[in-house]
JSON list of C-alpha atoms in Angstrom, two decimals:
[
{"chain": "O", "resi": 65, "resn": "MET", "atom": "CA", "xyz": [-13.28, 12.02, 8.21]},
{"chain": "O", "resi": 66, "resn": "PRO", "atom": "CA", "xyz": [-12.37, 8.28, 8.13]},
{"chain": "O", "resi": 67, "resn": "ARG", "atom": "CA", "xyz": [-9.49, 7.15, 10.28]},
{"chain": "O", "resi": 68, "resn": "GLY", "atom": "CA", "xyz": [-6.14, 7.63, 8.57]},
{"chain": "O", "resi": 69, "resn": "ALA", "atom": "CA", "xyz": [-7.54, 10.21, 6.19]},
{"chain": "O", "resi": 70, "resn": "ALA", "atom": "CA", "xyz": [-5.35, 13.04, 4.99]},
{"chain": "O", "resi": 71, "resn": "PRO", "atom": "CA", "xyz": [-6.48, 16.45, 3.76]},
{"chain": "O", "resi": 72, "resn": "ARG", "atom": "CA", "xyz": [-9.35, 16.03, 1.27]},
{"chain": "O", "resi": 73, "resn": "SER", "atom": "CA", "xyz": [-7.95, 14.68, -1.98]},
{"chain": "O", "resi": 74, "resn": "HIS", "atom": "CA", "xyz": [-8.39, 11.44, -3.80]},
{"chain": "O", "resi": 75, "resn": "LYS", "atom": "CA", "xyz": [-5.15, 10.92, -5.70]},
{"chain": "O", "resi": 76, "resn": "TYR", "atom": "CA", "xyz": [-1.82, 10.32, -3.93]},
{"chain": "O", "resi": 77, "resn": "LEU", "atom": "CA", "xyz": [1.62, 10.13, -5.56]},
{"chain": "O", "resi": 78, "resn": "VAL", "atom": "CA", "xyz": [3.79, 7.31, -4.20]},
{"chain": "O", "resi": 79, "resn": "ARG", "atom": "CA", "xyz": [7.47, 6.81, -4.97]},
{"chain": "O", "resi": 80, "resn": "ASP", "atom": "CA", "xyz": [8.47, 3.33, -6.13]},
{"chain": "O", "resi": 81, "resn": "ARG", "atom": "CA", "xyz": [10.86, 1.19, -4.13]},
{"chain": "O", "resi": 82, "resn": "ILE", "atom": "CA", "xyz": [9.77, 2.36, -0.70]},
{"chain": "O", "resi": 83, "resn": "PHE", "atom": "CA", "xyz": [11.52, -0.54, 0.99]},
{"chain": "O", "resi": 84, "resn": "GLY", "atom": "CA", "xyz": [14.78, 0.07, -0.86]},
{"chain": "O", "resi": 85, "resn": "ILE", "atom": "CA", "xyz": [15.05, 3.70, 0.11]},
{"chain": "O", "resi": 86, "resn": "GLY", "atom": "CA", "xyz": [15.48, 3.69, 3.90]},
{"chain": "O", "resi": 87, "resn": "ASP", "atom": "CA", "xyz": [14.99, 7.46, 3.88]},
{"chain": "O", "resi": 88, "resn": "ASP", "atom": "CA", "xyz": [11.98, 9.48, 4.86]},
{"chain": "O", "resi": 89, "resn": "TYR", "atom": "CA", "xyz": [9.93, 11.09, 2.11]},
{"chain": "O", "resi": 90, "resn": "TRP", "atom": "CA", "xyz": [6.50, 12.59, 1.59]},
{"chain": "O", "resi": 91, "resn": "ILE", "atom": "CA", "xyz": [3.56, 11.16, -0.33]},
{"chain": "O", "resi": 92, "resn": "GLU", "atom": "CA", "xyz": [1.78, 14.14, -1.85]},
{"chain": "O", "resi": 93, "resn": "ASP", "atom": "CA", "xyz": [-1.78, 14.61, -2.93]},
{"chain": "O", "resi": 94, "resn": "GLU", "atom": "CA", "xyz": [-2.68, 15.63, -6.47]},
{"chain": "O", "resi": 95, "resn": "ARG", "atom": "CA", "xyz": [-2.30, 19.31, -5.54]},
{"chain": "O", "resi": 96, "resn": "GLY", "atom": "CA", "xyz": [1.27, 18.82, -4.32]},
{"chain": "O", "resi": 97, "resn": "ARG", "atom": "CA", "xyz": [0.39, 19.03, -0.60]},
{"chain": "O", "resi": 98, "resn": "ARG", "atom": "CA", "xyz": [2.13, 16.74, 1.85]},
{"chain": "O", "resi": 99, "resn": "ALA", "atom": "CA", "xyz": [-0.36, 14.04, 2.82]},
{"chain": "O", "resi": 100, "resn": "PHE", "atom": "CA", "xyz": [1.66, 11.19, 4.38]},
{"chain": "O", "resi": 101, "resn": "LEU", "atom": "CA", "xyz": [5.24, 10.80, 5.56]},
{"chain": "O", "resi": 102, "resn": "VAL", "atom": "CA", "xyz": [6.95, 7.49, 4.80]},
{"chain": "O", "resi": 103, "resn": "ASP", "atom": "CA", "xyz": [9.41, 6.67, 7.58]},
{"chain": "O", "resi": 104, "resn": "GLY", "atom": "CA", "xyz": [11.67, 3.85, 6.38]},
{"chain": "O", "resi": 105, "resn": "LYS", "atom": "CA", "xyz": [13.10, 1.67, 9.12]},
{"chain": "O", "resi": 106, "resn": "ALA", "atom": "CA", "xyz": [16.19, 0.59, 7.19]},
{"chain": "O", "resi": 107, "resn": "LEU", "atom": "CA", "xyz": [18.17, -0.75, 10.14]},
{"chain": "O", "resi": 108, "resn": "ARG", "atom": "CA", "xyz": [15.60, -3.29, 11.32]},
{"chain": "O", "resi": 109, "resn": "LEU", "atom": "CA", "xyz": [15.98, -7.00, 10.64]},
{"chain": "O", "resi": 110, "resn": "ARG", "atom": "CA", "xyz": [12.52, -7.19, 9.11]},
{"chain": "O", "resi": 111, "resn": "GLU", "atom": "CA", "xyz": [11.27, -4.98, 6.33]},
{"chain": "O", "resi": 112, "resn": "THR", "atom": "CA", "xyz": [9.30, -2.27, 8.11]},
{"chain": "O", "resi": 113, "resn": "PHE", "atom": "CA", "xyz": [8.03, 1.18, 7.41]},
{"chain": "O", "resi": 114, "resn": "GLU", "atom": "CA", "xyz": [5.61, 3.59, 9.00]},
{"chain": "O", "resi": 115, "resn": "LEU", "atom": "CA", "xyz": [3.10, 5.79, 7.26]},
{"chain": "O", "resi": 116, "resn": "LYS", "atom": "CA", "xyz": [2.58, 9.01, 9.24]},
{"chain": "O", "resi": 117, "resn": "ASP", "atom": "CA", "xyz": [0.22, 11.95, 8.94]},
{"chain": "O", "resi": 118, "resn": "PRO", "atom": "CA", "xyz": [1.53, 15.50, 8.29]},
{"chain": "O", "resi": 119, "resn": "GLU", "atom": "CA", "xyz": [1.92, 15.98, 12.08]},
{"chain": "O", "resi": 120, "resn": "ARG", "atom": "CA", "xyz": [4.15, 12.87, 12.10]},
{"chain": "O", "resi": 121, "resn": "ARG", "atom": "CA", "xyz": [1.71, 10.65, 14.03]},
{"chain": "O", "resi": 122, "resn": "VAL", "atom": "CA", "xyz": [1.97, 6.98, 13.02]},
{"chain": "O", "resi": 123, "resn": "LEU", "atom": "CA", "xyz": [-1.13, 5.87, 11.09]},
{"chain": "O", "resi": 124, "resn": "ILE", "atom": "CA", "xyz": [0.04, 2.53, 9.67]},
{"chain": "O", "resi": 125, "resn": "THR", "atom": "CA", "xyz": [3.00, 0.20, 10.19]},
{"chain": "O", "resi": 126, "resn": "ILE", "atom": "CA", "xyz": [3.86, -2.34, 7.48]},
{"chain": "O", "resi": 127, "resn": "ARG", "atom": "CA", "xyz": [5.95, -5.43, 8.26]},
{"chain": "O", "resi": 128, "resn": "LYS", "atom": "CA", "xyz": [7.07, -8.46, 6.30]},
{"chain": "O", "resi": 129, "resn": "LYS", "atom": "CA", "xyz": [6.04, -11.59, 8.14]},
{"chain": "O", "resi": 130, "resn": "MET", "atom": "CA", "xyz": [9.20, -13.60, 8.78]},
{"chain": "O", "resi": 131, "resn": "LEU", "atom": "CA", "xyz": [7.88, -17.11, 9.46]},
{"chain": "O", "resi": 132, "resn": "ALA", "atom": "CA", "xyz": [5.13, -17.72, 6.95]},
{"chain": "O", "resi": 133, "resn": "LEU", "atom": "CA", "xyz": [4.75, -20.54, 4.42]},
{"chain": "O", "resi": 134, "resn": "ARG", "atom": "CA", "xyz": [3.90, -18.02, 1.72]},
{"chain": "O", "resi": 135, "resn": "ASP", "atom": "CA", "xyz": [5.21, -14.47, 1.48]},
{"chain": "O", "resi": 136, "resn": "THR", "atom": "CA", "xyz": [2.93, -12.44, 3.71]},
{"chain": "O", "resi": 137, "resn": "MET", "atom": "CA", "xyz": [2.90, -8.85, 4.88]},
{"chain": "O", "resi": 138, "resn": "THR", "atom": "CA", "xyz": [0.99, -7.36, 7.79]},
{"chain": "O", "resi": 139, "resn": "ILE", "atom": "CA", "xyz": [-0.45, -3.93, 8.28]},
{"chain": "O", "resi": 140, "resn": "GLU", "atom": "CA", "xyz": [-0.80, -2.65, 11.83]},
{"chain": "O", "resi": 141, "resn": "ARG", "atom": "CA", "xyz": [-2.53, 0.32, 13.40]},
{"chain": "O", "resi": 142, "resn": "ASP", "atom": "CA", "xyz": [-1.91, 1.39, 17.00]},
{"chain": "O", "resi": 143, "resn": "ASP", "atom": "CA", "xyz": [0.40, -1.64, 17.51]},
{"chain": "O", "resi": 144, "resn": "ALA", "atom": "CA", "xyz": [-2.43, -4.05, 16.67]},
{"chain": "O", "resi": 145, "resn": "ALA", "atom": "CA", "xyz": [-2.87, -6.14, 13.53]},
{"chain": "O", "resi": 146, "resn": "LEU", "atom": "CA", "xyz": [-5.20, -4.54, 10.99]},
{"chain": "O", "resi": 147, "resn": "ALA", "atom": "CA", "xyz": [-4.70, -6.65, 7.85]},
{"chain": "O", "resi": 148, "resn": "THR", "atom": "CA", "xyz": [-2.74, -9.53, 6.35]},
{"chain": "O", "resi": 149, "resn": "ILE", "atom": "CA", "xyz": [-1.83, -9.61, 2.66]},
{"chain": "O", "resi": 150, "resn": "LYS", "atom": "CA", "xyz": [-0.81, -12.62, 0.58]},
{"chain": "O", "resi": 151, "resn": "ARG", "atom": "CA", "xyz": [-1.21, -14.06, -2.89]},
{"chain": "O", "resi": 152, "resn": "LYS", "atom": "CA", "xyz": [-4.68, -15.45, -3.43]},
{"chain": "O", "resi": 153, "resn": "ARG", "atom": "CA", "xyz": [-4.68, -19.22, -3.20]},
{"chain": "O", "resi": 154, "resn": "LEU", "atom": "CA", "xyz": [-5.83, -21.18, -6.25]},
{"chain": "O", "resi": 155, "resn": "SER", "atom": "CA", "xyz": [-6.07, -18.13, -8.47]},
{"chain": "O", "resi": 156, "resn": "LEU", "atom": "CA", "xyz": [-5.72, -18.52, -12.21]},
{"chain": "O", "resi": 157, "resn": "LEU", "atom": "CA", "xyz": [-4.70, -14.88, -12.29]},
{"chain": "O", "resi": 158, "resn": "ARG", "atom": "CA", "xyz": [-1.00, -14.59, -11.49]},
{"chain": "O", "resi": 159, "resn": "ASN", "atom": "CA", "xyz": [-1.41, -11.06, -10.13]},
{"chain": "O", "resi": 160, "resn": "HIS", "atom": "CA", "xyz": [-4.18, -11.58, -7.62]},
{"chain": "O", "resi": 161, "resn": "PHE", "atom": "CA", "xyz": [-3.80, -10.90, -3.90]},
{"chain": "O", "resi": 162, "resn": "ARG", "atom": "CA", "xyz": [-6.15, -11.21, -0.95]},
{"chain": "O", "resi": 163, "resn": "VAL", "atom": "CA", "xyz": [-6.26, -8.73, 1.93]},
{"chain": "O", "resi": 164, "resn": "GLU", "atom": "CA", "xyz": [-7.90, -10.00, 5.09]},
{"chain": "O", "resi": 165, "resn": "LEU", "atom": "CA", "xyz": [-8.82, -7.39, 7.66]},
{"chain": "O", "resi": 166, "resn": "VAL", "atom": "CA", "xyz": [-8.99, -8.43, 11.32]},
{"chain": "O", "resi": 167, "resn": "ASP", "atom": "CA", "xyz": [-12.78, -8.03, 11.28]},
{"chain": "O", "resi": 168, "resn": "GLY", "atom": "CA", "xyz": [-13.00, -10.73, 8.60]},
{"chain": "O", "resi": 169, "resn": "THR", "atom": "CA", "xyz": [-13.56, -8.35, 5.68]},
{"chain": "O", "resi": 170, "resn": "GLN", "atom": "CA", "xyz": [-11.72, -9.42, 2.55]},
{"chain": "O", "resi": 171, "resn": "LEU", "atom": "CA", "xyz": [-10.43, -7.13, -0.18]},
{"chain": "O", "resi": 172, "resn": "ASP", "atom": "CA", "xyz": [-9.27, -8.30, -3.60]},
{"chain": "O", "resi": 173, "resn": "VAL", "atom": "CA", "xyz": [-6.29, -6.83, -5.42]},
{"chain": "O", "resi": 174, "resn": "SER", "atom": "CA", "xyz": [-5.81, -7.72, -9.07]},
{"chain": "O", "resi": 175, "resn": "GLY", "atom": "CA", "xyz": [-4.24, -6.43, -12.24]},
{"chain": "O", "resi": 176, "resn": "LYS", "atom": "CA", "xyz": [-0.73, -5.86, -13.51]},
{"chain": "O", "resi": 177, "resn": "ILE", "atom": "CA", "xyz": [0.98, -5.36, -10.15]},
{"chain": "O", "resi": 178, "resn": "LEU", "atom": "CA", "xyz": [4.55, -5.01, -11.43]},
{"chain": "O", "resi": 179, "resn": "ASP", "atom": "CA", "xyz": [3.38, -2.51, -14.08]},
{"chain": "O", "resi": 180, "resn": "ARG", "atom": "CA", "xyz": [1.58, -0.50, -11.35]},
{"chain": "O", "resi": 181, "resn": "GLU", "atom": "CA", "xyz": [-1.78, -0.96, -13.07]},
{"chain": "O", "resi": 182, "resn": "PHE", "atom": "CA", "xyz": [-4.17, -2.66, -10.65]},
{"chain": "O", "resi": 183, "resn": "ALA", "atom": "CA", "xyz": [-7.29, -2.22, -8.52]},
{"chain": "O", "resi": 184, "resn": "ILE", "atom": "CA", "xyz": [-8.34, -2.77, -4.91]},
{"chain": "O", "resi": 185, "resn": "GLU", "atom": "CA", "xyz": [-11.95, -3.94, -4.54]},
{"chain": "O", "resi": 186, "resn": "TYR", "atom": "CA", "xyz": [-14.38, -4.92, -1.83]},
{"chain": "O", "resi": 187, "resn": "ASP", "atom": "CA", "xyz": [-17.17, -7.28, -2.84]},
{"chain": "O", "resi": 188, "resn": "GLY", "atom": "CA", "xyz": [-16.81, -6.27, -6.51]},
{"chain": "O", "resi": 189, "resn": "GLU", "atom": "CA", "xyz": [-16.86, -2.54, -5.73]},
{"chain": "O", "resi": 190, "resn": "LEU", "atom": "CA", "xyz": [-13.82, -0.44, -6.65]},
{"chain": "O", "resi": 191, "resn": "LEU", "atom": "CA", "xyz": [-12.11, 1.23, -3.67]},
{"chain": "O", "resi": 192, "resn": "ALA", "atom": "CA", "xyz": [-8.91, 2.42, -5.35]},
{"chain": "O", "resi": 193, "resn": "GLU", "atom": "CA", "xyz": [-7.04, 2.14, -8.60]},
{"chain": "O", "resi": 194, "resn": "ILE", "atom": "CA", "xyz": [-3.27, 2.25, -8.82]},
{"chain": "O", "resi": 195, "resn": "SER", "atom": "CA", "xyz": [-1.70, 3.51, -12.01]},
{"chain": "O", "resi": 196, "resn": "ARG", "atom": "CA", "xyz": [1.29, 5.15, -13.62]},
{"chain": "O", "resi": 197, "resn": "ARG", "atom": "CA", "xyz": [-0.63, 6.20, -16.72]},
{"chain": "O", "resi": 198, "resn": "TRP", "atom": "CA", "xyz": [-1.70, 9.53, -15.18]},
{"chain": "O", "resi": 199, "resn": "LEU", "atom": "CA", "xyz": [1.87, 10.56, -14.39]},
{"chain": "O", "resi": 200, "resn": "THR", "atom": "CA", "xyz": [4.99, 11.75, -16.12]},
{"chain": "O", "resi": 201, "resn": "VAL", "atom": "CA", "xyz": [7.14, 11.57, -12.97]},
{"chain": "O", "resi": 202, "resn": "ARG", "atom": "CA", "xyz": [9.58, 8.67, -13.18]},
{"chain": "O", "resi": 203, "resn": "ASP", "atom": "CA", "xyz": [9.50, 6.00, -10.45]},
{"chain": "O", "resi": 204, "resn": "THR", "atom": "CA", "xyz": [6.15, 7.23, -9.15]},
{"chain": "O", "resi": 205, "resn": "TYR", "atom": "CA", "xyz": [2.64, 5.83, -9.29]},
{"chain": "O", "resi": 206, "resn": "ALA", "atom": "CA", "xyz": [-0.73, 7.20, -8.21]},
{"chain": "O", "resi": 207, "resn": "VAL", "atom": "CA", "xyz": [-3.16, 5.69, -5.75]},
{"chain": "O", "resi": 208, "resn": "ASN", "atom": "CA", "xyz": [-6.56, 7.04, -6.73]},
{"chain": "O", "resi": 209, "resn": "VAL", "atom": "CA", "xyz": [-9.05, 6.51, -3.88]},
{"chain": "O", "resi": 210, "resn": "VAL", "atom": "CA", "xyz": [-12.49, 6.45, -5.49]},
{"chain": "O", "resi": 211, "resn": "ARG", "atom": "CA", "xyz": [-14.72, 6.17, -2.41]},
{"chain": "O", "resi": 212, "resn": "ASP", "atom": "CA", "xyz": [-15.11, 9.07, 0.01]},
{"chain": "O", "resi": 213, "resn": "ASP", "atom": "CA", "xyz": [-15.52, 6.73, 2.99]},
{"chain": "O", "resi": 214, "resn": "ALA", "atom": "CA", "xyz": [-12.36, 4.71, 2.22]},
{"chain": "O", "resi": 215, "resn": "ASP", "atom": "CA", "xyz": [-9.19, 4.94, 4.32]},
{"chain": "O", "resi": 216, "resn": "PRO", "atom": "CA", "xyz": [-6.43, 6.40, 2.08]},
{"chain": "O", "resi": 217, "resn": "ALA", "atom": "CA", "xyz": [-3.61, 5.36, 4.43]},
{"chain": "O", "resi": 218, "resn": "LEU", "atom": "CA", "xyz": [-4.80, 1.75, 4.43]},
{"chain": "O", "resi": 219, "resn": "LEU", "atom": "CA", "xyz": [-5.23, 1.66, 0.64]},
{"chain": "O", "resi": 220, "resn": "ILE", "atom": "CA", "xyz": [-1.75, 3.14, 0.08]},
{"chain": "O", "resi": 221, "resn": "ALA", "atom": "CA", "xyz": [-0.31, 0.54, 2.48]},
{"chain": "O", "resi": 222, "resn": "ILE", "atom": "CA", "xyz": [-2.09, -2.27, 0.61]},
{"chain": "O", "resi": 223, "resn": "ALA", "atom": "CA", "xyz": [-0.72, -1.03, -2.73]},
{"chain": "O", "resi": 224, "resn": "VAL", "atom": "CA", "xyz": [2.82, -0.89, -1.33]},
{"chain": "O", "resi": 225, "resn": "CYS", "atom": "CA", "xyz": [2.52, -4.40, 0.13]},
{"chain": "O", "resi": 226, "resn": "VAL", "atom": "CA", "xyz": [1.24, -6.14, -2.98]},
{"chain": "O", "resi": 227, "resn": "ILE", "atom": "CA", "xyz": [3.92, -4.48, -5.11]},
{"chain": "O", "resi": 228, "resn": "ARG", "atom": "CA", "xyz": [6.59, -5.63, -2.68]},
{"chain": "O", "resi": 229, "resn": "LEU", "atom": "CA", "xyz": [5.22, -9.19, -2.55]},
{"chain": "O", "resi": 230, "resn": "ALA", "atom": "CA", "xyz": [5.07, -9.36, -6.37]},
{"chain": "O", "resi": 231, "resn": "GLU", "atom": "CA", "xyz": [8.63, -8.05, -6.64]},
{"chain": "O", "resi": 232, "resn": "ARG", "atom": "CA", "xyz": [9.92, -10.58, -4.10]},
{"chain": "O", "resi": 233, "resn": "GLU", "atom": "CA", "xyz": [8.16, -13.38, -5.94]},
{"chain": "O", "resi": 234, "resn": "ARG", "atom": "CA", "xyz": [9.89, -12.32, -9.13]},
{"chain": "O", "resi": 235, "resn": "GLY", "atom": "CA", "xyz": [13.24, -12.11, -7.31]},
{"chain": "O", "resi": 236, "resn": "GLU", "atom": "CA", "xyz": [13.57, -8.32, -7.27]},
{"chain": "O", "resi": 237, "resn": "ASP", "atom": "CA", "xyz": [15.02, -7.73, -3.79]}
]
């Protein structure tokens, strides 16, 4: 099973406003099973949260980069940088972000970020789609991981980061 993978499922339900909550809560799979624990670090100076597995082991840490020219967020694994996320430079599409993994791999995120209708792609291939249209639960969106070899924890973290960056850009702190 790929690193950061949860019990076998492809769709995960994520509560909106993760950074505004400060409380712990569970991300569930489409069958209602607990897949990831969100541990909000509300008392830190920087925006930070940890994504943990059901045994409460840290899989991913997300941080807002404090001293960057453009709003940037970082994703870490095992206290080492894994990815950096920022708005794509020179993009005609307002809602287009670039994810650069430490190995040089680049992922593209585009769509209606603030509406929670967007996709994460690698080299034109869909890795995950984020949407509210499948749900009736208020303030929740789904992260549908479409590739079996993809890392669900990383894709959820990317979705959370681009939403937060888009909200900050629009002034929704």
